[in-house]
Amino acid sequence: MNNLIKYGIDNDLATIAESKNLNISTIKNTSKRNLVDKYNLNDYQATILKRSISRHPIDEDIIQELLERSAFTCCICKGHKSDAYIIHHIEHYNKSQDNSYENLAVLCPNDHELAHREGEALANKITPKNIIRAKTKWEKEVESNSIKRLALDGDVNDLDYINVNRVLELALQINSEIPITVYTDRLLDNNLILKTGNINPELYEKYNLNKNTPLKFFAMYGSTMLIQHYYEMLLFTLSKITLYDLDDLLKISEIKKGIVGKYCFYSGGVYGRTYKEKIIDENSTPTLIHIRRKPFFVEWKVDPMYITSSTASWRIGRRPVYLVYGKIIDIQEIEKDGEKTLLIDIRPYAFGIPNKSKQRTPDIHYRDIDYSQYE
Ligand SMILES: [Zn+2]
């Protein structure tokens, strides 16, 4: 990271200064006049540099987090006005000297200029309130986009469930033929799958396997490859259709527009349960995983047949963090614990443990804690 960014200098000017070998101490020890004459900067650039380096630098970790969570992009125009960015103090530095995460936002030089037009009755003036709102919204959007990229990249450690039938059905419907994966040839050569794309049923008899759990007791015969094969097929298919973040659909405005039939992913903690039994196996009735977010109650019906391992069965009942791919089948009004609730029925294609998931608990703002009370 260019050190000058920490002083609230925009990245373009910081790059120019760096190319002229201007570091912080040189800027400090060089008069504004000399910055213009000797270093060939314009008057405005020299003023900004001199003024900025008199501030306390912002902590590098804070800047890194801020830039990453904003995708290095202005939260007001989302990069439409300029690629350049600047770290802006929401409550102006002169007044606040506040370099905390909450007081900082990423802006482009254009919007930065508008944010500093104080006291003017301009319609397009940007207020601190505007910036806080834009920053919060933009950070959420950036996170959702990055999780969506991970979802489409298949960023899953352990796939606990993959509904082979439903994946094949969707793949055929969208691609009009079964897509080929890097595993197809090997699976065909070893007679693990048929030309139709299905798992070869002869295998169950040959190896005396349980037909009801085609993926679970298959490991030594290539189930890892099979699971990966169908997962890649699913990802390829989902890349061709619109895949929504469930968080974006769980809004009354979206429900009114209609969400049934949409494909979506969810990333985060879920609750798992069976209807009656404690142990989830091939004899279990469909298992449910759910989340509750008032007024919504979201349920994914899990066919135990396609759970991939015993570990997976164990895990499903224990509040795992999952990345779940599914299609919204139905929505209905029900009464739950005396409250009107919208029950959303999603049929899952696959789910597993993501390498990265959404952070749903808000950061603890150290500023809000009065530590003196604990002394
Ligand atoms: Zn901007």
mmCIF file of C-alpha atoms in Angstrom, residues 17-335:
data_model
loop_
_atom_site.group_PDB
_atom_site.id
_atom_site.type_symbol
_atom_site.label_atom_id
_atom_site.label_comp_id
_atom_site.label_asym_id
_atom_site.label_seq_id
_atom_site.Cartn_x
_atom_site.Cartn_y
_atom_site.Cartn_z
ATOM 1 C CA ALA A 17 4.214 11.571 -5.653
ATOM 2 C CA GLU A 18 5.746 8.107 -5.475
ATOM 3 C CA SER A 19 6.962 8.336 -9.059
ATOM 4 C CA LYS A 20 8.792 11.535 -8.077
ATOM 5 C CA ASN A 21 10.351 9.801 -5.056
ATOM 6 C CA LEU A 22 8.398 12.004 -2.701
ATOM 7 C CA ASN A 23 8.029 10.189 0.607
ATOM 8 C CA ILE A 24 6.476 11.547 3.779
ATOM 9 C CA SER A 25 9.647 13.047 5.227
ATOM 10 C CA THR A 26 10.579 14.690 1.906
ATOM 11 C CA ILE A 27 7.143 16.260 1.694
ATOM 12 C CA LYS A 28 7.428 17.401 5.304
ATOM 13 C CA ASN A 29 10.858 18.944 4.730
ATOM 14 C CA THR A 30 10.171 20.527 1.366
ATOM 15 C CA SER A 31 8.401 23.834 1.068
ATOM 16 C CA LYS A 32 5.264 24.050 -0.997
ATOM 17 C CA ARG A 33 7.125 26.315 -3.352
ATOM 18 C CA ASN A 34 9.827 23.701 -3.926
ATOM 19 C CA LEU A 35 7.251 20.972 -4.408
ATOM 20 C CA VAL A 36 5.987 23.023 -7.341
ATOM 21 C CA ASP A 37 9.348 24.185 -8.715
ATOM 22 C CA LYS A 38 11.590 21.202 -8.105
ATOM 23 C CA TYR A 39 9.073 18.363 -8.287
ATOM 24 C CA ASN A 40 6.921 19.731 -11.021
ATOM 25 C CA LEU A 41 3.622 19.449 -9.165
ATOM 26 C CA ASN A 42 0.814 21.911 -9.659
ATOM 27 C CA ASP A 43 -0.145 24.261 -6.885
ATOM 28 C CA TYR A 44 -3.239 22.293 -5.910
ATOM 29 C CA GLN A 45 -1.320 18.997 -5.652
ATOM 30 C CA ALA A 46 1.375 20.623 -3.529
ATOM 31 C CA THR A 47 -1.240 22.127 -1.208
ATOM 32 C CA ILE A 48 -2.982 18.799 -0.735
ATOM 33 C CA LEU A 49 0.284 17.000 -0.006
ATOM 34 C CA LYS A 50 1.480 19.557 2.514
ATOM 35 C CA ARG A 51 -1.858 19.737 4.280
ATOM 36 C CA SER A 52 -2.478 16.002 4.401
ATOM 37 C CA ILE A 53 0.822 14.883 5.871
ATOM 38 C CA SER A 54 0.284 17.090 8.910
ATOM 39 C CA ARG A 55 -2.457 14.652 9.953
ATOM 40 C CA HIS A 56 -2.058 11.510 11.971
ATOM 41 C CA PRO A 57 -1.816 8.587 9.579
ATOM 42 C CA ILE A 58 -4.720 6.153 9.508
ATOM 43 C CA ASP A 59 -3.971 2.674 10.756
ATOM 44 C CA GLU A 60 -2.941 0.431 7.870
ATOM 45 C CA ASP A 61 -5.243 -2.446 8.887
ATOM 46 C CA ILE A 62 -8.214 -0.101 8.967
ATOM 47 C CA ILE A 63 -7.446 1.183 5.483
ATOM 48 C CA GLN A 64 -6.999 -2.325 4.165
ATOM 49 C CA GLU A 65 -10.317 -3.440 5.616
ATOM 50 C CA LEU A 66 -12.066 -0.310 4.397
ATOM 51 C CA LEU A 67 -10.713 -0.643 0.863
ATOM 52 C CA GLU A 68 -11.486 -4.339 0.631
ATOM 53 C CA ARG A 69 -14.995 -3.983 1.954
ATOM 54 C CA SER A 70 -15.606 -1.197 -0.564
ATOM 55 C CA ALA A 71 -13.909 -3.085 -3.407
ATOM 56 C CA PHE A 72 -11.486 -0.120 -3.769
ATOM 57 C CA THR A 73 -14.435 1.832 -5.152
ATOM 58 C CA CYS A 74 -16.283 5.027 -4.290
ATOM 59 C CA CYS A 75 -19.389 4.199 -2.245
ATOM 60 C CA ILE A 76 -21.370 7.128 -3.685
ATOM 61 C CA CYS A 77 -21.017 6.634 -7.459
ATOM 62 C CA LYS A 78 -19.739 3.037 -7.259
ATOM 63 C CA GLY A 79 -16.888 3.930 -9.570
ATOM 64 C CA HIS A 80 -18.964 5.526 -12.337
ATOM 65 C CA LYS A 81 -17.282 8.915 -12.038
ATOM 66 C CA SER A 82 -13.732 7.708 -11.516
ATOM 67 C CA ASP A 83 -11.566 4.705 -10.717
ATOM 68 C CA ALA A 84 -9.478 6.782 -8.357
ATOM 69 C CA TYR A 85 -10.240 6.658 -4.677
ATOM 70 C CA ILE A 86 -9.552 8.658 -1.580
ATOM 71 C CA ILE A 87 -10.055 7.883 2.090
ATOM 72 C CA HIS A 88 -12.540 10.442 3.318
ATOM 73 C CA HIS A 89 -13.242 11.452 6.899
ATOM 74 C CA ILE A 90 -17.025 11.511 7.285
ATOM 75 C CA GLU A 91 -16.796 13.882 10.225
ATOM 76 C CA HIS A 92 -14.071 16.134 8.851
ATOM 77 C CA TYR A 93 -10.598 15.481 10.161
ATOM 78 C CA ASN A 94 -10.034 19.067 11.253
ATOM 79 C CA LYS A 95 -12.995 18.798 13.573
ATOM 80 C CA SER A 96 -12.854 15.164 14.624
ATOM 81 C CA GLN A 97 -9.275 13.862 14.229
ATOM 82 C CA ASP A 98 -11.164 10.595 14.114
ATOM 83 C CA ASN A 99 -9.363 7.892 12.121
ATOM 84 C CA SER A 100 -11.637 5.061 13.192
ATOM 85 C CA TYR A 101 -13.280 2.722 10.702
ATOM 86 C CA GLU A 102 -16.715 4.204 11.368
ATOM 87 C CA ASN A 103 -15.567 7.684 10.445
ATOM 88 C CA LEU A 104 -13.922 6.699 7.179
ATOM 89 C CA ALA A 105 -15.346 6.097 3.728
ATOM 90 C CA VAL A 106 -13.952 5.440 0.271
ATOM 91 C CA LEU A 107 -14.862 8.188 -2.209
ATOM 92 C CA CYS A 108 -13.698 9.164 -5.668
ATOM 93 C CA PRO A 109 -12.074 12.612 -6.030
ATOM 94 C CA ASN A 110 -15.265 13.957 -7.639
ATOM 95 C CA ASP A 111 -17.552 12.962 -4.817
ATOM 96 C CA HIS A 112 -14.888 13.870 -2.305
ATOM 97 C CA GLU A 113 -15.010 17.394 -3.667
ATOM 98 C CA LEU A 114 -18.798 17.465 -3.330
ATOM 99 C CA ALA A 115 -18.536 16.169 0.229
ATOM 100 C CA HIS A 116 -16.301 19.101 1.120
ATOM 101 C CA ARG A 117 -18.538 21.793 -0.303
ATOM 102 C CA GLU A 118 -19.736 22.995 3.008
ATOM 103 C CA GLY A 119 -22.285 25.615 3.668
ATOM 104 C CA GLU A 120 -23.399 25.705 0.084
ATOM 105 C CA ALA A 121 -27.037 25.138 -0.678
ATOM 106 C CA LEU A 122 -26.189 22.819 -3.518
ATOM 107 C CA ALA A 123 -28.684 20.202 -4.488
ATOM 108 C CA ASN A 124 -25.898 17.745 -5.221
ATOM 109 C CA LYS A 125 -23.954 18.386 -2.059
ATOM 110 C CA ILE A 126 -23.098 15.166 -0.242
ATOM 111 C CA THR A 127 -23.794 15.173 3.484
ATOM 112 C CA PRO A 128 -22.193 12.927 6.143
ATOM 113 C CA LYS A 129 -25.555 11.204 6.467
ATOM 114 C CA ASN A 130 -25.569 10.439 2.733
ATOM 115 C CA ILE A 131 -22.090 8.984 3.014
ATOM 116 C CA ILE A 132 -22.840 6.772 6.002
ATOM 117 C CA ARG A 133 -25.919 5.394 4.290
ATOM 118 C CA ALA A 134 -24.083 4.863 0.992
ATOM 119 C CA LYS A 135 -21.114 3.233 2.714
ATOM 120 C CA THR A 136 -23.260 0.756 4.652
ATOM 121 C CA LYS A 137 -25.272 -0.160 1.586
ATOM 122 C CA TRP A 138 -22.256 -0.427 -0.690
ATOM 123 C CA GLU A 139 -20.312 -2.636 1.736
ATOM 124 C CA LYS A 140 -23.271 -5.011 1.860
ATOM 125 C CA GLU A 141 -23.474 -5.077 -1.904
ATOM 126 C CA VAL A 142 -19.747 -5.736 -2.245
ATOM 127 C CA GLU A 143 -19.975 -8.575 0.250
ATOM 128 C CA SER A 144 -22.968 -10.087 -1.485
ATOM 129 C CA ASN A 145 -21.205 -9.908 -4.853
ATOM 130 C CA SER A 146 -18.087 -11.510 -3.497
ATOM 131 C CA ILE A 147 -20.088 -14.300 -1.846
ATOM 132 C CA LYS A 148 -21.954 -14.766 -5.111
ATOM 133 C CA ARG A 149 -18.658 -15.122 -6.945
ATOM 134 C CA LEU A 150 -17.567 -17.692 -4.368
ATOM 135 C CA ALA A 151 -20.902 -19.492 -4.732
ATOM 136 C CA LEU A 152 -20.455 -19.707 -8.493
ATOM 137 C CA ASP A 153 -16.800 -20.690 -8.130
ATOM 138 C CA GLY A 154 -17.886 -23.554 -5.884
ATOM 139 C CA ASP A 155 -15.919 -22.395 -2.897
ATOM 140 C CA VAL A 156 -17.052 -25.283 -0.716
ATOM 141 C CA ASN A 157 -14.846 -27.477 1.441
ATOM 142 C CA ASP A 158 -17.160 -30.386 2.092
ATOM 143 C CA LEU A 159 -20.267 -30.928 0.056
ATOM 144 C CA ASP A 160 -22.741 -32.492 2.484
ATOM 145 C CA TYR A 161 -25.599 -32.852 0.043
ATOM 146 C CA ILE A 162 -26.090 -33.057 -3.677
ATOM 147 C CA ASN A 163 -29.410 -34.059 -5.197
ATOM 148 C CA VAL A 164 -28.154 -35.853 -8.297
ATOM 149 C CA ASN A 165 -31.594 -36.256 -9.891
ATOM 150 C CA ARG A 166 -32.483 -32.633 -9.513
ATOM 151 C CA VAL A 167 -29.069 -31.468 -10.743
ATOM 152 C CA LEU A 168 -29.415 -33.628 -13.870
ATOM 153 C CA GLU A 169 -32.940 -32.362 -14.453
ATOM 154 C CA LEU A 170 -31.862 -28.727 -14.207
ATOM 155 C CA ALA A 171 -28.731 -29.317 -16.297
ATOM 156 C CA LEU A 172 -30.813 -30.855 -19.086
ATOM 157 C CA GLN A 173 -33.404 -28.123 -18.924
ATOM 158 C CA ILE A 174 -30.885 -25.290 -19.134
ATOM 159 C CA ASN A 175 -28.168 -26.755 -21.352
ATOM 160 C CA SER A 176 -30.428 -29.060 -23.420
ATOM 161 C CA GLU A 177 -27.802 -31.766 -23.000
ATOM 162 C CA ILE A 178 -25.831 -33.103 -20.054
ATOM 163 C CA PRO A 179 -22.732 -30.936 -19.651
ATOM 164 C CA ILE A 180 -19.320 -32.606 -19.711
ATOM 165 C CA THR A 181 -17.019 -32.108 -16.733
ATOM 166 C CA VAL A 182 -13.352 -32.956 -16.227
ATOM 167 C CA TYR A 183 -14.525 -36.188 -14.587
ATOM 168 C CA THR A 184 -16.948 -37.379 -17.272
ATOM 169 C CA ASP A 185 -14.495 -39.534 -19.267
ATOM 170 C CA ARG A 186 -13.061 -41.246 -16.243
ATOM 171 C CA LEU A 187 -16.489 -41.899 -14.738
ATOM 172 C CA LEU A 188 -17.695 -43.373 -18.032
ATOM 173 C CA ASP A 189 -14.542 -45.491 -18.437
ATOM 174 C CA ASN A 190 -15.053 -46.922 -14.971
ATOM 175 C CA ASN A 191 -18.751 -47.521 -15.611
ATOM 176 C CA LEU A 192 -19.713 -45.324 -12.685
ATOM 177 C CA ILE A 193 -22.147 -43.298 -14.758
ATOM 178 C CA LEU A 194 -24.294 -44.006 -17.775
ATOM 179 C CA LYS A 195 -24.427 -42.029 -21.011
ATOM 180 C CA THR A 196 -27.714 -40.573 -19.706
ATOM 181 C CA GLY A 197 -25.733 -38.912 -16.926
ATOM 182 C CA ASN A 198 -27.186 -41.057 -14.142
ATOM 183 C CA ILE A 199 -25.231 -43.143 -11.688
ATOM 184 C CA ASN A 200 -24.901 -46.686 -13.066
ATOM 185 C CA PRO A 201 -27.446 -48.779 -11.094
ATOM 186 C CA GLU A 202 -25.490 -51.996 -11.730
ATOM 187 C CA LEU A 203 -22.886 -50.767 -9.293
ATOM 188 C CA TYR A 204 -25.209 -51.253 -6.348
ATOM 189 C CA GLU A 205 -25.574 -54.930 -7.089
ATOM 190 C CA LYS A 206 -21.983 -55.447 -8.082
ATOM 191 C CA TYR A 207 -20.660 -54.048 -4.819
ATOM 192 C CA ASN A 208 -23.665 -54.922 -2.695
ATOM 193 C CA LEU A 209 -24.396 -51.291 -1.910
ATOM 194 C CA ASN A 210 -27.461 -49.661 -0.468
ATOM 195 C CA LYS A 211 -29.552 -48.271 -3.321
ATOM 196 C CA ASN A 212 -31.100 -45.736 -1.010
ATOM 197 C CA THR A 213 -27.836 -43.987 -0.352
ATOM 198 C CA PRO A 214 -26.060 -43.786 -3.687
ATOM 199 C CA LEU A 215 -23.456 -41.333 -2.453
ATOM 200 C CA LYS A 216 -22.956 -42.323 1.139
ATOM 201 C CA PHE A 217 -21.444 -45.792 0.984
ATOM 202 C CA PHE A 218 -19.680 -45.315 -2.243
ATOM 203 C CA ALA A 219 -16.460 -43.646 -1.227
ATOM 204 C CA MET A 220 -14.006 -46.362 -2.134
ATOM 205 C CA TYR A 221 -15.700 -46.836 -5.482
ATOM 206 C CA GLY A 222 -15.364 -43.253 -6.564
ATOM 207 C CA SER A 223 -18.106 -41.273 -4.860
ATOM 208 C CA THR A 224 -15.783 -38.315 -4.264
ATOM 209 C CA MET A 225 -15.333 -38.025 -7.990
ATOM 210 C CA LEU A 226 -19.059 -38.463 -8.551
ATOM 211 C CA ILE A 227 -19.944 -35.765 -6.040
ATOM 212 C CA GLN A 228 -17.462 -33.369 -7.612
ATOM 213 C CA HIS A 229 -18.762 -34.233 -11.083
ATOM 214 C CA TYR A 230 -22.355 -33.360 -10.240
ATOM 215 C CA TYR A 231 -21.337 -30.285 -8.302
ATOM 216 C CA GLU A 232 -19.382 -28.931 -11.271
ATOM 217 C CA MET A 233 -22.330 -29.673 -13.491
ATOM 218 C CA LEU A 234 -24.540 -27.664 -11.140
ATOM 219 C CA LEU A 235 -22.130 -24.713 -11.036
ATOM 220 C CA PHE A 236 -21.826 -24.689 -14.815
ATOM 221 C CA THR A 237 -25.613 -24.679 -15.133
ATOM 222 C CA LEU A 238 -26.137 -21.974 -12.504
ATOM 223 C CA SER A 239 -23.613 -19.751 -14.289
ATOM 224 C CA LYS A 240 -26.065 -19.641 -17.209
ATOM 225 C CA ILE A 241 -29.088 -18.492 -15.230
ATOM 226 C CA THR A 242 -29.736 -15.729 -12.731
ATOM 227 C CA LEU A 243 -28.703 -16.825 -9.286
ATOM 228 C CA TYR A 244 -30.003 -14.597 -6.494
ATOM 229 C CA ASP A 245 -28.649 -14.029 -3.035
ATOM 230 C CA LEU A 246 -31.507 -15.139 -0.769
ATOM 231 C CA ASP A 247 -30.809 -12.120 1.456
ATOM 232 C CA ASP A 248 -31.826 -9.880 -1.436
ATOM 233 C CA LEU A 249 -35.101 -11.764 -1.925
ATOM 234 C CA LEU A 250 -36.212 -11.771 1.696
ATOM 235 C CA LYS A 251 -37.893 -8.394 1.420
ATOM 236 C CA ILE A 252 -41.591 -7.652 1.253
ATOM 237 C CA SER A 253 -41.056 -5.592 -1.923
ATOM 238 C CA GLU A 254 -39.450 -8.609 -3.615
ATOM 239 C CA ILE A 255 -42.101 -11.009 -2.331
ATOM 240 C CA LYS A 256 -44.756 -8.768 -3.879
ATOM 241 C CA LYS A 257 -42.943 -8.863 -7.231
ATOM 242 C CA GLY A 258 -42.816 -12.661 -6.954
ATOM 243 C CA ILE A 259 -39.923 -14.865 -5.924
ATOM 244 C CA VAL A 260 -41.348 -18.328 -6.664
ATOM 245 C CA GLY A 261 -39.321 -20.084 -9.368
ATOM 246 C CA LYS A 262 -36.155 -18.124 -8.672
ATOM 247 C CA TYR A 263 -32.817 -19.827 -8.127
ATOM 248 C CA CYS A 264 -30.932 -18.653 -5.094
ATOM 249 C CA PHE A 265 -28.041 -19.313 -2.795
ATOM 250 C CA TYR A 266 -27.852 -18.723 0.918
ATOM 251 C CA SER A 267 -24.654 -18.462 2.901
ATOM 252 C CA GLY A 268 -24.697 -18.611 6.671
ATOM 253 C CA GLY A 269 -25.794 -20.602 9.686
ATOM 254 C CA VAL A 270 -28.807 -22.915 9.422
ATOM 255 C CA TYR A 271 -30.785 -25.050 11.840
ATOM 256 C CA GLY A 272 -31.277 -28.694 10.978
ATOM 257 C CA ARG A 273 -33.924 -31.136 12.171
ATOM 258 C CA THR A 274 -35.845 -34.207 11.136
ATOM 259 C CA TYR A 275 -39.554 -34.588 11.611
ATOM 260 C CA LYS A 276 -39.248 -37.164 14.345
ATOM 261 C CA GLU A 277 -36.067 -39.161 14.378
ATOM 262 C CA LYS A 278 -32.852 -38.108 15.966
ATOM 263 C CA ILE A 279 -30.657 -40.028 13.547
ATOM 264 C CA ILE A 280 -30.733 -38.985 9.939
ATOM 265 C CA ASP A 281 -30.190 -41.900 7.601
ATOM 266 C CA GLU A 282 -31.679 -43.484 4.492
ATOM 267 C CA ASN A 283 -34.807 -44.466 6.451
ATOM 268 C CA SER A 284 -35.492 -40.936 7.647
ATOM 269 C CA THR A 285 -38.355 -38.921 6.324
ATOM 270 C CA PRO A 286 -37.180 -35.758 4.567
ATOM 271 C CA THR A 287 -34.999 -33.649 6.796
ATOM 272 C CA LEU A 288 -35.369 -29.920 7.073
ATOM 273 C CA ILE A 289 -32.864 -27.178 7.417
ATOM 274 C CA HIS A 290 -34.236 -23.769 8.107
ATOM 275 C CA ILE A 291 -33.558 -20.174 9.029
ATOM 276 C CA ARG A 292 -35.912 -17.755 10.672
ATOM 277 C CA ARG A 293 -35.830 -14.092 9.914
ATOM 278 C CA LYS A 294 -39.043 -12.387 10.896
ATOM 279 C CA PRO A 295 -41.489 -12.315 9.208
ATOM 280 C CA PHE A 296 -39.893 -15.069 7.111
ATOM 281 C CA PHE A 297 -39.332 -18.710 7.839
ATOM 282 C CA VAL A 298 -37.230 -20.402 5.175
ATOM 283 C CA GLU A 299 -37.186 -24.165 4.833
ATOM 284 C CA TRP A 300 -35.074 -26.399 2.640
ATOM 285 C CA LYS A 301 -36.356 -29.980 2.350
ATOM 286 C CA VAL A 302 -33.449 -32.371 2.313
ATOM 287 C CA ASP A 303 -33.855 -35.819 0.771
ATOM 288 C CA PRO A 304 -31.709 -38.079 3.017
ATOM 289 C CA MET A 305 -30.872 -40.170 -0.027
ATOM 290 C CA TYR A 306 -28.451 -37.547 -1.284
ATOM 291 C CA ILE A 307 -26.571 -36.813 1.883
ATOM 292 C CA THR A 308 -22.959 -37.545 1.021
ATOM 293 C CA SER A 309 -21.528 -39.067 4.206
ATOM 294 C CA SER A 310 -22.228 -40.053 7.783
ATOM 295 C CA THR A 311 -20.325 -36.999 8.926
ATOM 296 C CA ALA A 312 -22.666 -34.908 6.808
ATOM 297 C CA SER A 313 -25.755 -36.483 8.460
ATOM 298 C CA TRP A 314 -24.292 -35.762 11.835
ATOM 299 C CA ARG A 315 -23.465 -32.198 10.870
ATOM 300 C CA ILE A 316 -26.877 -31.309 9.438
ATOM 301 C CA GLY A 317 -28.499 -31.532 12.868
ATOM 302 C CA ARG A 318 -25.948 -29.242 14.463
ATOM 303 C CA ARG A 319 -26.399 -25.662 13.286
ATOM 304 C CA PRO A 320 -23.744 -25.743 10.595
ATOM 305 C CA VAL A 321 -22.708 -22.804 8.447
ATOM 306 C CA TYR A 322 -23.659 -23.745 4.919
ATOM 307 C CA LEU A 323 -23.676 -22.484 1.396
ATOM 308 C CA VAL A 324 -27.006 -23.727 0.026
ATOM 309 C CA TYR A 325 -28.086 -23.720 -3.620
ATOM 310 C CA GLY A 326 -31.787 -24.062 -4.320
ATOM 311 C CA LYS A 327 -34.929 -23.105 -6.180
ATOM 312 C CA ILE A 328 -37.850 -21.359 -4.521
ATOM 313 C CA ILE A 329 -40.902 -23.596 -4.866
ATOM 314 C CA ASP A 330 -43.630 -21.997 -2.818
ATOM 315 C CA ILE A 331 -44.518 -19.281 -0.368
ATOM 316 C CA GLN A 332 -47.445 -19.352 2.005
ATOM 317 C CA GLU A 333 -48.832 -17.545 4.997
ATOM 318 C CA ILE A 334 -48.803 -19.579 8.164
ATOM 319 C CA GLU A 335 -49.112 -18.965 11.853
#
